[in-house]
Amino acid sequence: MEQSNPQGKLLIGADDCNNSNNESFNNVLSERLSRRDMMKMSAGLIGATMFGSFMSGCNDEATPLASSAAAAALLAFTPVAKNLNDVVTVADGYTAKVLYRLGDPIKVGISDYANDGTNTGDFESRSGDCHDGMTYFGLKSNNSGYDHNNSTNGLLCINHEYINQTYLHTVAEVAAINNASRVASQVDKEMAAHGVAVIQVSNSSTGFALDKTSKYNRRVTATTPMELRGAASGSAYTKTLYSTDGRATRGTVNNCANGYTPWGTYLTCEENWNGYFTADVRTGKELVAFNRYGLKTSSRYGWESVYPQWKATVSAADATADYRNVANTFGYNVEIDPFNPTSTPIKRTAMGRFAHEGAWPAKATAGKPVVFYMGDDSRGEYIYKYVSTQVWNPADANGGLATGSKYLDNGTLYVAKFNANGTGIWLKLDISEPAIATYATYAFADVSDVAIHTRIAADARGATKMDRPEWGGVHPTTGEVYMTLTNNSDRAKTGKPGLDEANPRYYADGSSKGNVNGHIIRWKESEPSATTFVWDIYLFGAQSAVDAGGDNAYYQANVNISGLTADNDFSSADGLWFSEATSGLMWIQTDDGAYTDTTNCMMLAALPGSVNDGATTAIKSLAVPTNVNADQTVTTRVGAKPTATKLKRFLVGPVECEITGIAETPDGKTIFVNVQHPGEDGTTTALTSNWPDGGTARPRSSTIVITKNDGGIVGS
Ligand code: FEO
Ligand code: CA
Ligand code: CA
Ligand code: CA
C-alpha cells in the first residue's frame, strides 16, 4: 500500500522523500556509453456463516482434499477473465472459501461481529483490519512446535496493515471524527485492529477452519510491548519516556508484507509508520532525518490527541521525559515467535530502518550466512540485502527468538546499485565506508546512527532509486531473486529521478503518468552473500490493448513491452511469491489504481525463466506534460516475453480490493490469500462493495482459502 496523508504537512519539501542526487539520468547516460556485455467465487456471496462457501452460480462444490492426487503440469487451468464484479472469481476447477474476516472472534466467549461499528472494547480478541502479508507454519503432531511438513494443522501469522475508519465505527462516529480530538475508545479500537494475528487453522472434511480454542491464538497490536535489538538498541536516538534506556517500545503499525525465518519465526515489516506520528520542526541532523523519513506535522489518524506516545515532539527537558524519539523506534522488521504466545516481539534494527515492505529469505545453506532481501516502498527508494555474520547451523531450526538474536542482530546491510550494463553491486552500509563517514548532507556519528538512518546512508553510497520496491521472492531452483516495482508517478517528473536502465519507462494512461503499471526486476548472484549480480527486467505490467485513440504500434513496442494478452495483462504488481511445494510456480498479486476502469485487482500464476533469457530492447518514452517535455529512449535487457502457458490470470478480487498476502500448506494443495480493503472508496451511507457477506453488509478485509476440486496442487 502506498499511503497518502492529505492532511499532513511535510516538515519541508514534497511528499516523497528521496531528494538525494545519486543515480540521476545524466550519470546513467554516461555509464551507458560503455555498454557492450552485457470462487469461482464467481458467485454471489452467501451468507455470513463464518466459513461459508461462496459458490452459487457454479458447480465447483467443495470436495475433501484428495491425498493421492498427482501433481499435474503447472498452469494447466483456463485463465480468468478481467472483471469488475463484487466477488472473488477463481479459475474453473478451484474453490475459494472465506476463513477469517475483519472482526471475527479469535477466542471463545467473544461475540460474533456486528459489522456496524458497534463492537468495542474487545478487538484484541478479534481479527484486525486490512489483512496483508501472511505465513503458514505447520504444527508438530503433538500440537507443540514447528513442523515444516504439516499440511493439515498449523498457525497462520497474518498482518493487519492499517484500518479503514469508515467501516470500523458507527455512521455517527465516522461523521464526527476530528483528528485534533479523537475519542479514546475509538482510538483504542483502531490501535487494536492494527498489527498481527496468530491463529491456529486445521483442515477437516469441510476445509480449513479457525480453532478458537487454540492456546496459540494471539493479537500483536499498536500497543504491544516490544524489545529493540541490534545496533539501534540502547542508543541516544531511541530513548523515550517509556524506555529510558532506549531498548524497548510499544506497538507495531502498518505491517505490510512479511517474511519467515529458517528457525520457525515470523517477520512482520513496518511500512508507512511515519504517518502515525506528529512531529515538530527540529534543527540540524534531526531535521534532515525527519524530512528524509517523511515525518509530518500532523498524523493519519490523530491518535496523538489521546496518547502522547504518538507525538514525536520535544515537550520536556530531555529525551527520557517525552516522546521526541519515538519515531526512531518504528520502521523495522519485527520478529514474532508464533509458537510462544507470551513471548515479546523483537524489532531487529540491524536489518535497517525504512518503509519495510517485507523480508524474503534466500534458501538457508549450512555453513553459509542467512540472507534476506528487502524493499523500501516509496517512490524513488531502494532495494536492500541483509547478510548475517553467523553462518547457518541446521541445529538451530527450532530455536525461536534466541536463534533470531544469533542471526538477525549482527550482520551486514547492503543497498543495491543497478549498473547500466546489466551488472549490479551491493553497496555496504557501514560507518567505516568513507562515503558514509564523510557524507556532507548528514554527519553520521556511530553505528546506531547508520542503523536508524538507513535511507540516508544509502543515499551516501549512491544506490539506484527504484519505482517503489514491493515484494520479492527467491526462485526455488535457480536462486534468482525477483522484486516487484509497483509503479512510480514521479518517474521522470520535473525535479525527480529520470529514466535509467532498471527503471526505463514513463507514459500516460488517463490521468496517471510516470511508470503507471510497474515492472518486475530480477537478478542472479553467484551465492546469496555475493556482493555483485547480473540483472534484467523480467516483466512489464501493461494493459494488453492501447486505449481508444492511441497509437497501437507505438504502444505495443514501448509500453506493453512484455507482450501481455487479455489472459494475463495486469497493472501494478505488488505481492510476489514462489510456491515452495513446486519447482518455480510464482504468484503475482496486484494493488492497482490505473487499470481499475477495466478490472478489479487480481492474482496471476507465472513460470518465469532466468536472467537474460530475453533480448536487449530500446524503449521509447514520449513526452508527458508535467513529467517531462522531451521524448527519451532507454536501451535495457528485457526477459523473454511470457507465452500463454507461462503467465495466466488465476483470480480476480471484489470491488476496490487489493489482493495481497499468500501462504500455502507444505503440500501445495491449499493456499491462503488475503483480500484487503474491498469497497475502500465507499462511505458508510454509500457502500461500493458488500463483499464477503453480501446483501447490504459493510465490506470486510478477509483471508480466503483456495483448493483445487480434484485435490491437486493449486496452480496446476
Ligand atoms: Fe503496504 Fe507497499 O504495500
Ligand atoms: Ca491498496
Ligand atoms: Ca504491499
Ligand atoms: Ca487505460
XYZ file of C-alpha atoms and ligand atoms in Angstrom:
722
model
C 0.000 0.000 0.000
C 1.161 3.475 -0.700
C -0.067 5.791 1.958
C -1.299 9.222 1.196
C -1.726 11.665 4.002
C -3.627 14.582 2.581
C -3.998 16.296 5.913
C -0.345 16.094 6.823
C 2.243 18.642 6.002
C 5.788 17.557 5.491
C 8.178 19.456 7.652
C 9.833 20.656 4.474
C 9.520 19.631 0.879
C 7.401 17.262 -1.122
C 5.658 14.023 -0.312
C 8.322 11.716 -1.426
C 11.475 11.974 0.492
C 14.362 10.946 -1.696
C 15.940 14.137 -2.912
C 19.482 12.823 -2.907
C 21.466 13.302 -6.064
C 22.531 9.766 -6.773
C 21.735 7.847 -9.948
C 20.313 10.690 -11.953
C 19.598 10.244 -15.617
C 22.793 12.051 -16.527
C 25.157 9.718 -14.752
C 23.282 6.693 -16.020
C 23.635 8.070 -19.517
C 27.367 8.311 -19.107
C 27.554 4.724 -17.865
C 25.602 3.517 -20.877
C 28.368 4.644 -23.137
C 30.383 1.634 -22.002
C 27.637 -0.929 -22.549
C 28.575 -3.993 -24.591
C 28.490 -7.005 -22.364
C 26.427 -7.421 -21.278
C -14.642 -18.764 -6.312
C -15.204 -19.418 -8.767
C -16.271 -17.486 -6.255
C -17.848 -16.156 -9.305
C -20.587 -16.027 -7.159
C -22.828 -14.092 -5.212
C -21.773 -14.465 -1.786
C -23.698 -16.450 0.564
C -24.380 -15.528 3.950
C -22.481 -14.671 6.948
C -21.683 -18.128 8.120
C -18.204 -17.954 9.349
C -16.728 -20.450 6.962
C -19.385 -20.198 4.323
C -18.640 -21.129 0.777
C -19.289 -18.582 -1.900
C -20.220 -20.786 -4.673
C -23.617 -20.097 -6.060
C -23.558 -19.936 -9.813
C -21.139 -22.749 -10.409
C -20.789 -26.402 -9.768
C -17.486 -26.314 -8.032
C -18.809 -27.802 -4.864
C -16.025 -28.156 -2.383
C -14.640 -31.626 -2.176
C -12.413 -33.008 0.515
C -8.772 -32.785 -0.357
C -7.580 -35.939 -2.009
C -4.255 -37.028 -0.663
C -3.156 -39.045 -3.645
C -3.594 -36.542 -6.430
C -0.590 -36.441 -8.677
C 0.794 -33.030 -9.444
C -0.412 -32.094 -12.894
C 1.507 -29.765 -15.142
C 1.554 -26.276 -13.693
C -0.624 -23.538 -15.197
C -2.988 -26.002 -16.887
C -6.065 -24.013 -15.784
C -8.119 -21.737 -18.033
C -7.323 -18.058 -17.421
C -9.877 -15.964 -15.538
C -11.286 -13.003 -17.435
C -10.817 -9.478 -16.146
C -13.955 -8.227 -14.435
C -15.455 -5.620 -12.131
C -17.725 -7.986 -10.197
C -18.095 -7.746 -6.434
C -16.974 -11.330 -5.901
C -13.809 -13.381 -5.877
C -13.523 -15.179 -9.218
C -11.127 -18.126 -9.270
C -10.226 -20.394 -12.162
C -12.639 -23.193 -13.077
C -11.953 -26.296 -11.064
C -10.991 -24.371 -7.942
C -12.940 -23.382 -4.844
C -12.426 -20.378 -2.610
C -13.938 -20.035 0.847
C -13.732 -17.266 3.387
C -11.755 -18.178 6.505
C -11.135 -15.054 8.558
C -12.822 -11.661 8.216
C -12.365 -8.270 9.871
C -13.832 -8.505 13.370
C -14.179 -12.278 13.501
C -13.582 -13.565 17.041
C -10.338 -15.496 17.526
C -11.139 -16.612 21.071
C -14.071 -18.366 22.720
C -16.541 -16.135 24.524
C -16.230 -13.254 22.055
C -19.455 -12.312 20.283
C -19.971 -12.562 16.551
C -19.017 -9.363 14.787
C -21.920 -6.972 14.305
C -20.203 -5.245 11.364
C -21.974 -1.958 12.002
C -19.292 -0.215 14.060
C -20.806 -1.066 17.430
C -18.284 -3.685 18.564
C -15.938 -2.085 21.021
C -13.530 -2.982 23.792
C -12.592 -6.472 22.589
C -10.657 -6.031 19.352
C -7.594 -7.636 20.878
C -9.625 -10.868 20.594
C -10.835 -10.240 17.033
C -9.408 -10.141 13.553
C -7.822 -6.808 12.791
C -8.397 -4.872 9.569
C -6.647 -4.739 6.198
C -5.156 -8.245 6.024
C -1.776 -8.269 4.279
C 1.382 -10.448 4.347
C 0.944 -13.918 5.826
C 2.833 -17.146 6.577
C 1.642 -20.698 7.391
C 3.687 -22.621 9.985
C 2.877 -26.319 10.360
C 2.480 -27.650 13.901
C 4.008 -30.828 15.244
C 1.546 -33.668 15.721
C 1.622 -33.157 19.490
C 0.412 -29.594 18.811
C 3.683 -28.120 20.064
C 6.391 -26.511 17.959
C 7.225 -26.174 14.271
C 6.799 -28.992 11.764
C 7.619 -27.724 8.301
C 5.713 -30.637 6.741
C 2.310 -30.474 8.435
C -0.316 -29.518 5.831
C -3.436 -30.090 7.925
C -2.786 -28.244 11.194
C -0.809 -25.050 11.523
C -0.523 -21.455 12.611
C -1.290 -18.592 10.268
C 0.502 -15.342 11.044
C -1.399 -12.526 9.354
C -0.536 -8.828 9.124
C -3.272 -6.243 9.699
C -1.684 -3.379 7.871
C -3.937 -0.429 8.675
C -7.616 0.400 9.173
C -10.497 1.773 7.195
C -12.210 4.044 9.739
C -15.309 4.200 7.551
C -16.232 0.607 8.366
C -14.758 0.304 11.855
C -17.074 2.800 13.574
C -20.771 3.668 13.544
C -22.184 6.041 10.962
C -22.462 8.848 13.537
C -18.961 8.237 14.888
C -17.419 8.322 11.426
C -19.158 11.610 10.662
C -17.771 13.140 13.865
C -14.108 12.097 13.544
C -11.819 15.025 14.245
C -8.099 14.270 14.293
C -7.481 17.176 16.669
C -9.547 15.494 19.392
C -10.171 11.813 18.873
C -12.418 9.744 21.152
C -10.310 7.422 23.325
C -12.494 4.337 22.880
C -12.322 4.708 19.091
C -8.546 5.125 19.162
C -8.286 2.042 21.367
C -10.265 0.062 18.799
C -8.143 1.368 15.928
C -4.860 0.554 17.684
C -6.132 -2.949 18.488
C -7.232 -3.503 14.872
C -3.613 -2.961 13.737
C -0.656 -5.316 13.996
C -0.550 -9.072 13.567
C -2.746 -12.078 14.313
C -1.564 -15.588 15.092
C -4.412 -18.066 14.575
C -4.477 -21.836 14.569
C -6.150 -23.355 11.496
C -6.940 -27.026 10.935
C -8.224 -28.949 7.974
C -11.192 -31.313 8.038
C -13.728 -32.687 5.579
C -15.232 -29.208 5.325
C -11.896 -27.489 4.723
C -9.710 -25.259 6.845
C -11.291 -23.534 9.843
C -10.037 -21.334 12.651
C -9.769 -23.063 16.032
C -10.972 -20.503 18.557
C -9.869 -22.706 21.455
C -6.192 -22.671 20.449
C -3.644 -21.561 23.027
C -1.668 -20.008 20.181
C -4.312 -17.511 19.094
C -2.928 -14.080 19.747
C -3.023 -10.484 18.599
C 0.009 -8.234 18.498
C -1.170 -4.637 18.159
C -0.116 -0.990 18.040
C 0.302 -1.080 21.829
C 2.064 -4.428 22.436
C 5.397 -4.101 24.307
C 8.384 -4.782 22.026
C 12.118 -5.118 22.524
C 14.654 -3.315 20.355
C 17.727 -5.370 19.492
C 20.683 -4.705 17.247
C 22.637 -1.530 16.675
C 19.817 0.924 17.423
C 19.021 -0.629 20.800
C 20.141 1.422 23.760
C 21.210 4.352 21.616
C 20.667 8.030 22.314
C 18.205 8.037 19.384
C 15.752 5.534 20.875
C 15.400 6.717 24.494
C 11.868 7.685 25.414
C 9.744 8.239 28.482
C 8.543 4.635 28.041
C 12.068 3.218 27.737
C 14.655 5.494 29.272
C 17.446 3.120 28.243
C 16.257 3.025 24.628
C 15.842 -0.757 24.481
C 12.052 -1.077 24.191
C 8.971 0.483 22.635
C 5.243 -0.136 22.318
C 3.481 -1.377 19.253
C 3.928 -2.154 15.591
C 1.976 -0.434 12.811
C 1.455 -0.579 9.077
C 2.626 -4.163 8.926
C 2.692 -4.657 5.198
C 4.405 -7.724 3.854
C 6.317 -10.278 5.804
C 8.987 -12.905 5.982
C 9.777 -16.058 7.842
C 12.976 -17.493 9.184
C 14.548 -20.946 8.869
C 14.068 -21.269 12.628
C 10.261 -21.049 12.518
C 9.578 -17.421 13.430
C 7.600 -14.752 11.624
C 8.836 -11.375 10.420
C 6.311 -8.549 10.157
C 7.531 -5.450 8.382
C 6.709 -1.830 9.293
C 5.972 0.125 6.127
C 4.256 3.541 6.274
C 4.830 4.030 10.006
C 5.788 7.671 9.563
C 2.136 8.635 9.065
C 1.210 7.557 12.589
C 3.194 10.311 14.317
C 3.078 14.044 14.559
C 6.470 15.695 14.557
C 7.720 19.164 15.306
C 10.231 21.086 13.246
C 13.652 20.161 14.575
C 17.066 21.530 13.704
C 20.288 20.221 12.190
C 20.611 16.463 11.704
C 17.209 15.766 13.198
C 15.522 17.973 10.623
C 17.397 16.217 7.796
C 16.387 12.845 9.207
C 12.725 13.681 9.806
C 12.348 15.000 6.286
C 14.103 12.020 4.752
C 11.649 9.708 6.538
C 8.573 11.786 5.715
C 7.574 12.745 9.247
C 4.904 15.389 9.213
C 3.288 17.940 11.478
C 0.018 16.027 11.521
C -0.806 12.341 11.570
C -3.027 9.980 9.654
C -5.450 9.075 12.449
C -4.840 11.673 15.178
C -4.031 9.085 17.853
C -1.626 11.588 19.447
C -4.633 13.659 20.500
C -5.328 10.913 23.060
C -1.958 9.188 23.637
C 1.328 11.153 23.752
C 3.365 8.154 22.587
C 2.373 9.111 19.024
C 3.807 12.625 19.415
C 7.412 12.776 18.165
C 7.829 16.250 19.574
C 10.043 17.940 22.146
C 7.971 18.780 25.217
C 10.258 18.103 28.184
C 13.782 18.806 29.356
C 15.320 15.700 27.809
C 14.547 12.675 25.657
C 13.778 10.387 28.602
C 10.880 12.607 29.629
C 8.947 12.858 26.335
C 8.447 11.027 23.008
C 10.634 13.102 20.717
C 12.480 9.893 19.740
C 9.515 7.546 19.458
C 9.502 7.531 15.648
C 13.055 6.150 15.782
C 11.605 3.013 17.385
C 9.475 2.275 14.287
C 10.446 1.324 10.729
C 11.901 -2.111 11.427
C 11.338 -5.793 10.806
C 9.693 -7.290 13.880
C 10.297 -10.930 14.797
C 7.435 -12.851 16.430
C 7.596 -16.436 17.722
C 4.166 -17.846 16.853
C 4.799 -20.951 18.954
C 5.373 -18.947 22.130
C 2.260 -16.832 22.684
C 3.646 -14.968 25.695
C 6.952 -14.005 24.053
C 7.794 -10.354 23.496
C 8.207 -9.414 19.819
C 11.643 -8.073 18.884
C 12.397 -5.253 16.460
C 15.533 -6.330 14.555
C 17.243 -2.989 13.939
C 20.312 -4.477 12.220
C 18.054 -5.063 9.199
C 17.699 -1.315 8.761
C 15.011 1.318 9.180
C 12.890 2.369 6.231
C 9.403 1.737 4.824
C 9.919 -2.029 5.025
C 7.691 -3.837 2.565
C 8.862 -7.315 3.544
C 11.882 -9.558 4.112
C 12.401 -12.529 1.801
C 14.893 -15.216 2.722
C 17.360 -16.897 0.428
C 17.423 -20.648 0.885
C 19.352 -21.381 4.074
C 22.505 -23.398 3.493
C 24.550 -24.985 6.268
C 27.789 -23.112 6.790
C 26.637 -20.042 4.835
C 25.228 -16.728 6.116
C 21.474 -16.260 6.445
C 20.336 -13.743 3.797
C 17.176 -11.627 3.412
C 16.197 -9.354 0.509
C 14.121 -6.272 1.329
C 12.360 -3.403 -0.440
C 11.692 0.156 0.744
C 8.277 1.014 -0.684
C 8.259 4.663 -1.532
C 8.765 6.429 -4.817
C 12.468 6.501 -5.646
C 13.577 4.310 -2.742
C 15.982 1.378 -2.657
C 16.403 -2.405 -2.553
C 18.387 -3.836 0.379
C 20.011 -7.101 1.425
C 20.898 -8.315 4.919
C 23.679 -10.906 5.361
C 24.147 -12.437 8.810
C 27.576 -12.581 10.437
C 26.927 -16.057 11.847
C 26.629 -18.928 9.384
C 23.603 -21.204 9.333
C 23.592 -24.228 11.580
C 20.635 -26.532 10.833
C 20.598 -27.491 14.509
C 19.050 -24.040 15.102
C 15.932 -24.945 13.103
C 13.541 -24.730 16.058
C 15.327 -22.071 18.071
C 12.734 -19.292 18.280
C 13.690 -15.743 19.219
C 17.007 -16.751 20.801
C 18.117 -18.042 17.410
C 16.796 -14.834 15.902
C 19.183 -12.900 18.115
C 22.056 -15.026 16.817
C 21.398 -14.350 13.135
C 19.465 -11.074 12.969
C 21.296 -8.804 15.425
C 24.722 -8.965 13.808
C 25.133 -8.748 10.085
C 25.913 -6.558 7.114
C 23.301 -4.418 5.426
C 23.729 -3.663 1.717
C 21.862 -1.482 -0.775
C 21.586 -2.214 -4.497
C 23.095 -0.264 -7.349
C 21.921 -1.393 -10.789
C 24.575 -0.514 -13.340
C 23.567 0.450 -16.851
C 25.376 -2.533 -18.369
C 23.317 -5.202 -16.634
C 25.667 -5.775 -13.737
C 24.979 -4.648 -10.213
C 26.689 -4.185 -6.904
C 25.632 -4.461 -3.278
C 26.979 -1.384 -1.502
C 27.805 -1.879 2.168
C 26.067 0.397 4.662
C 28.632 0.723 7.388
C 30.039 3.695 9.262
C 33.501 2.584 8.108
C 32.609 3.322 4.481
C 34.227 6.652 3.543
C 31.168 7.815 1.595
C 29.065 7.411 4.739
C 31.641 8.592 7.275
C 32.228 11.811 5.330
C 28.708 12.387 3.941
C 28.176 16.130 3.744
C 24.378 16.055 4.000
C 24.298 14.227 7.313
C 27.179 13.709 9.758
C 26.825 10.081 10.881
C 28.014 9.648 14.458
C 28.147 5.891 15.004
C 26.735 2.500 14.029
C 23.375 3.183 15.676
C 23.027 6.373 13.628
C 23.559 4.341 10.442
C 21.095 1.627 11.553
C 18.381 4.205 12.283
C 19.025 6.428 9.266
C 19.470 3.677 6.713
C 17.976 5.693 3.859
C 20.496 8.491 4.322
C 23.404 6.051 4.434
C 22.094 4.522 1.200
C 21.934 7.986 -0.362
C 25.558 8.483 0.595
C 26.548 5.264 -1.176
C 24.792 6.191 -4.414
C 22.152 3.453 -4.580
C 19.699 3.246 -7.501
C 16.329 4.948 -6.993
C 13.634 2.423 -7.879
C 9.964 2.559 -8.901
C 8.631 1.602 -5.434
C 10.077 -1.779 -4.389
C 7.370 -4.085 -3.063
C 7.529 -7.886 -2.652
C 10.470 -10.075 -3.536
C 10.979 -13.783 -3.898
C 13.763 -16.269 -4.474
C 13.247 -18.845 -7.213
C 13.496 -22.245 -5.503
C 15.643 -23.898 -8.161
C 17.620 -21.106 -9.837
C 18.094 -18.995 -6.696
C 17.422 -15.893 -8.793
C 15.715 -13.058 -6.942
C 12.592 -11.271 -8.229
C 11.182 -7.998 -6.915
C 8.123 -6.041 -7.948
C 8.432 -2.320 -8.686
C 4.787 -1.486 -8.425
C 4.614 1.910 -10.187
C 6.050 5.389 -9.835
C 4.073 8.512 -10.598
C 7.255 10.516 -10.035
C 9.435 8.750 -12.587
C 10.833 11.409 -14.898
C 8.724 14.131 -13.350
C 10.463 17.503 -13.305
C 12.883 17.545 -10.391
C 12.592 13.778 -9.803
C 14.799 10.910 -10.957
C 14.877 10.429 -14.710
C 14.860 7.141 -16.527
C 17.583 4.572 -16.123
C 18.046 1.022 -17.392
C 16.464 -0.523 -14.286
C 13.512 1.908 -14.336
C 13.261 2.601 -18.066
C 9.689 3.632 -18.838
C 7.251 6.504 -18.441
C 3.984 7.221 -20.218
C 0.459 8.486 -19.640
C -2.676 6.401 -19.114
C -5.675 8.608 -18.496
C -4.697 10.858 -15.618
C -1.938 8.504 -14.476
C 1.610 9.350 -15.516
C 5.093 8.011 -14.944
C 5.694 4.265 -14.772
C 1.954 3.693 -14.490
C 1.762 -0.117 -14.471
C 5.123 -1.009 -12.924
C 7.544 -3.843 -13.675
C 9.336 -6.775 -12.082
C 13.128 -6.790 -11.901
C 15.257 -9.851 -11.198
C 18.896 -10.606 -10.500
C 21.294 -13.517 -10.283
C 24.079 -13.887 -7.734
C 26.852 -16.487 -7.502
C 25.568 -17.122 -3.974
C 23.210 -15.203 -1.697
C 26.012 -13.438 0.190
C 27.697 -12.238 -3.033
C 28.300 -8.507 -3.438
C 27.737 -8.409 -7.206
C 24.939 -9.592 -9.506
C 23.612 -9.518 -13.044
C 20.066 -8.359 -13.717
C 17.346 -7.863 -16.277
C 13.683 -6.863 -16.256
C 11.520 -9.975 -16.120
C 8.131 -8.434 -16.899
C 6.427 -5.114 -17.564
C 2.866 -4.504 -16.381
C 0.558 -3.021 -19.024
C -2.935 -3.262 -20.405
C -2.807 -5.546 -23.410
C -4.548 -3.100 -25.758
C -3.974 0.594 -26.131
C -6.836 2.877 -25.078
C -9.128 4.075 -27.863
C -7.429 6.709 -29.968
C -3.932 5.607 -29.017
C -1.080 4.629 -31.332
C -1.159 0.831 -31.078
C 2.123 0.169 -32.860
C 3.951 2.523 -30.532
C 2.083 1.162 -27.522
C 2.885 -2.487 -28.126
C 6.577 -1.803 -28.668
C 7.165 0.662 -25.856
C 4.526 0.176 -23.157
C 3.251 -3.408 -23.493
C 6.856 -4.468 -23.825
C 6.287 -7.974 -22.453
C 3.524 -8.667 -24.978
C 0.749 -9.263 -22.443
C -2.594 -10.524 -23.721
C -6.160 -10.342 -22.453
C -5.462 -13.536 -20.491
C -2.566 -12.168 -18.470
C -2.455 -8.388 -18.603
C -2.145 -6.635 -15.259
C -1.146 -3.394 -13.611
C 0.898 -2.634 -10.505
C 2.272 -5.931 -9.281
C 2.734 -5.761 -5.512
C 2.681 -9.258 -3.999
C 5.130 -11.782 -5.484
C 5.694 -15.198 -4.005
C 7.206 -18.543 -5.002
C 5.383 -21.700 -4.010
C 7.747 -23.958 -2.147
C 5.762 -27.079 -2.986
C 6.513 -26.718 -6.695
C 9.615 -26.070 -8.714
C 9.172 -22.490 -9.741
C 5.473 -21.519 -9.611
C 5.360 -17.793 -8.926
C 2.259 -15.898 -7.794
C 1.813 -12.218 -8.659
C -0.773 -10.056 -6.844
C -1.831 -6.532 -7.749
C -2.579 -3.312 -5.875
C -3.712 -1.141 -8.718
C -5.399 2.180 -9.342
C -4.771 2.527 -13.084
C -6.411 -0.437 -14.836
C -9.304 -0.397 -12.379
C -11.580 1.125 -15.008
C -11.460 -2.338 -16.601
C -10.800 -4.850 -13.856
C -10.556 -5.322 -10.123
C -7.199 -6.312 -8.645
C -6.052 -9.834 -9.348
C -3.639 -12.705 -8.857
C -1.680 -14.371 -11.666
C 0.416 -17.505 -11.811
C 3.748 -17.448 -13.646
C 6.571 -19.767 -14.630
C 9.462 -17.362 -15.110
C 12.658 -18.248 -16.960
C 16.009 -16.808 -15.980
C 18.049 -13.632 -16.135
C 18.974 -12.611 -19.690
C 16.684 -15.126 -21.399
C 15.235 -12.272 -23.475
C 16.571 -9.504 -25.647
C 18.179 -6.112 -25.476
C 15.333 -3.707 -26.167
C 15.092 0.004 -26.909
C 12.156 1.596 -25.075
C 10.966 4.971 -26.264
C 9.084 7.177 -23.810
C 7.149 10.086 -25.242
C 6.978 13.483 -23.628
C 4.298 13.673 -20.937
C 3.240 17.126 -19.761
C 4.131 17.763 -16.085
C 6.547 14.860 -16.157
C 8.977 15.515 -18.966
C 8.877 17.630 -22.060
C 11.067 15.519 -24.314
C 10.990 12.039 -25.780
C 13.625 9.691 -24.384
C 14.879 6.236 -25.357
C 16.493 3.788 -22.954
C 18.007 0.502 -24.067
C 17.868 -2.267 -21.495
C 17.586 -6.036 -21.134
C 14.045 -7.431 -21.111
C 13.198 -11.040 -20.234
C 11.638 -13.389 -22.752
C 8.007 -12.476 -23.401
C 5.813 -14.885 -21.416
C 3.881 -17.310 -23.579
C 0.266 -18.176 -22.797
C 1.404 -21.185 -20.756
C 3.892 -19.183 -18.682
C 1.634 -16.423 -17.321
C -2.093 -16.703 -16.590
C -4.647 -14.787 -14.557
C -5.881 -17.091 -11.774
C -8.136 -14.898 -9.661
C -9.904 -11.534 -9.753
C -10.998 -9.947 -6.473
C -14.077 -7.948 -5.463
C -14.678 -4.231 -5.997
C -11.935 -1.813 -4.875
C -9.888 -4.501 -3.167
C -6.193 -5.221 -3.234
C -5.074 -8.843 -3.445
C -2.131 -9.188 -1.094
C -0.608 -11.846 1.102
C -0.295 -15.513 0.276
C 0.693 -18.655 2.133
C 0.482 -22.338 1.320
C 0.403 -25.621 3.112
C 3.661 -27.542 2.559
C 1.945 -29.969 0.170
C 0.888 -27.073 -2.090
C -2.749 -28.226 -2.065
C -4.120 -25.288 -0.103
C -3.272 -21.629 -0.451
C -4.404 -18.772 1.743
C -4.867 -15.371 0.105
C -5.826 -12.011 1.570
C -8.414 -9.674 0.109
C -7.620 -6.239 1.501
C -9.894 -3.204 1.676
C -12.826 -4.240 -0.560
C -15.010 -1.171 -1.145
C -12.312 1.179 0.121
C -13.763 4.199 -1.636
C -17.269 3.765 -0.272
C -18.857 5.669 2.574
C -20.977 4.452 5.481
C -24.092 5.527 3.608
C -22.992 4.627 0.083
C -21.205 1.281 0.114
C -19.324 0.331 -3.051
C -18.847 -3.335 -2.040
C -20.688 -5.794 0.159
C -18.047 -8.474 -0.032
C -17.826 -11.010 1.549
C -21.119 -11.076 3.449
C -23.345 -9.907 0.589
C -26.718 -8.196 0.883
C -26.271 -4.710 2.276
C -23.395 -5.616 4.592
C -20.334 -3.467 5.033
C -17.290 -4.865 3.196
C -14.622 -6.650 5.241
C -10.994 -7.467 4.549
C -10.692 -11.262 4.689
C -8.436 -14.280 4.344
C -9.712 -16.815 1.826
C -8.729 -20.463 1.357
C -8.302 -21.835 -2.171
C -8.192 -25.522 -3.069
C -8.351 -27.471 -6.292
C -11.503 -29.528 -6.543
C -9.595 -32.653 -7.578
C -7.278 -32.296 -4.589
C -4.285 -31.327 -6.700
C -1.633 -28.670 -6.388
C -3.041 -25.162 -6.524
C -1.834 -23.613 -9.765
C -1.728 -26.883 -11.695
Fe 1.736 -1.916 2.020
Fe 3.945 -1.422 -0.239
O 2.348 -2.075 0.230
Ca -4.060 -0.837 -1.522
Ca 2.195 -4.300 -0.473
Ca -6.211 2.792 -19.556
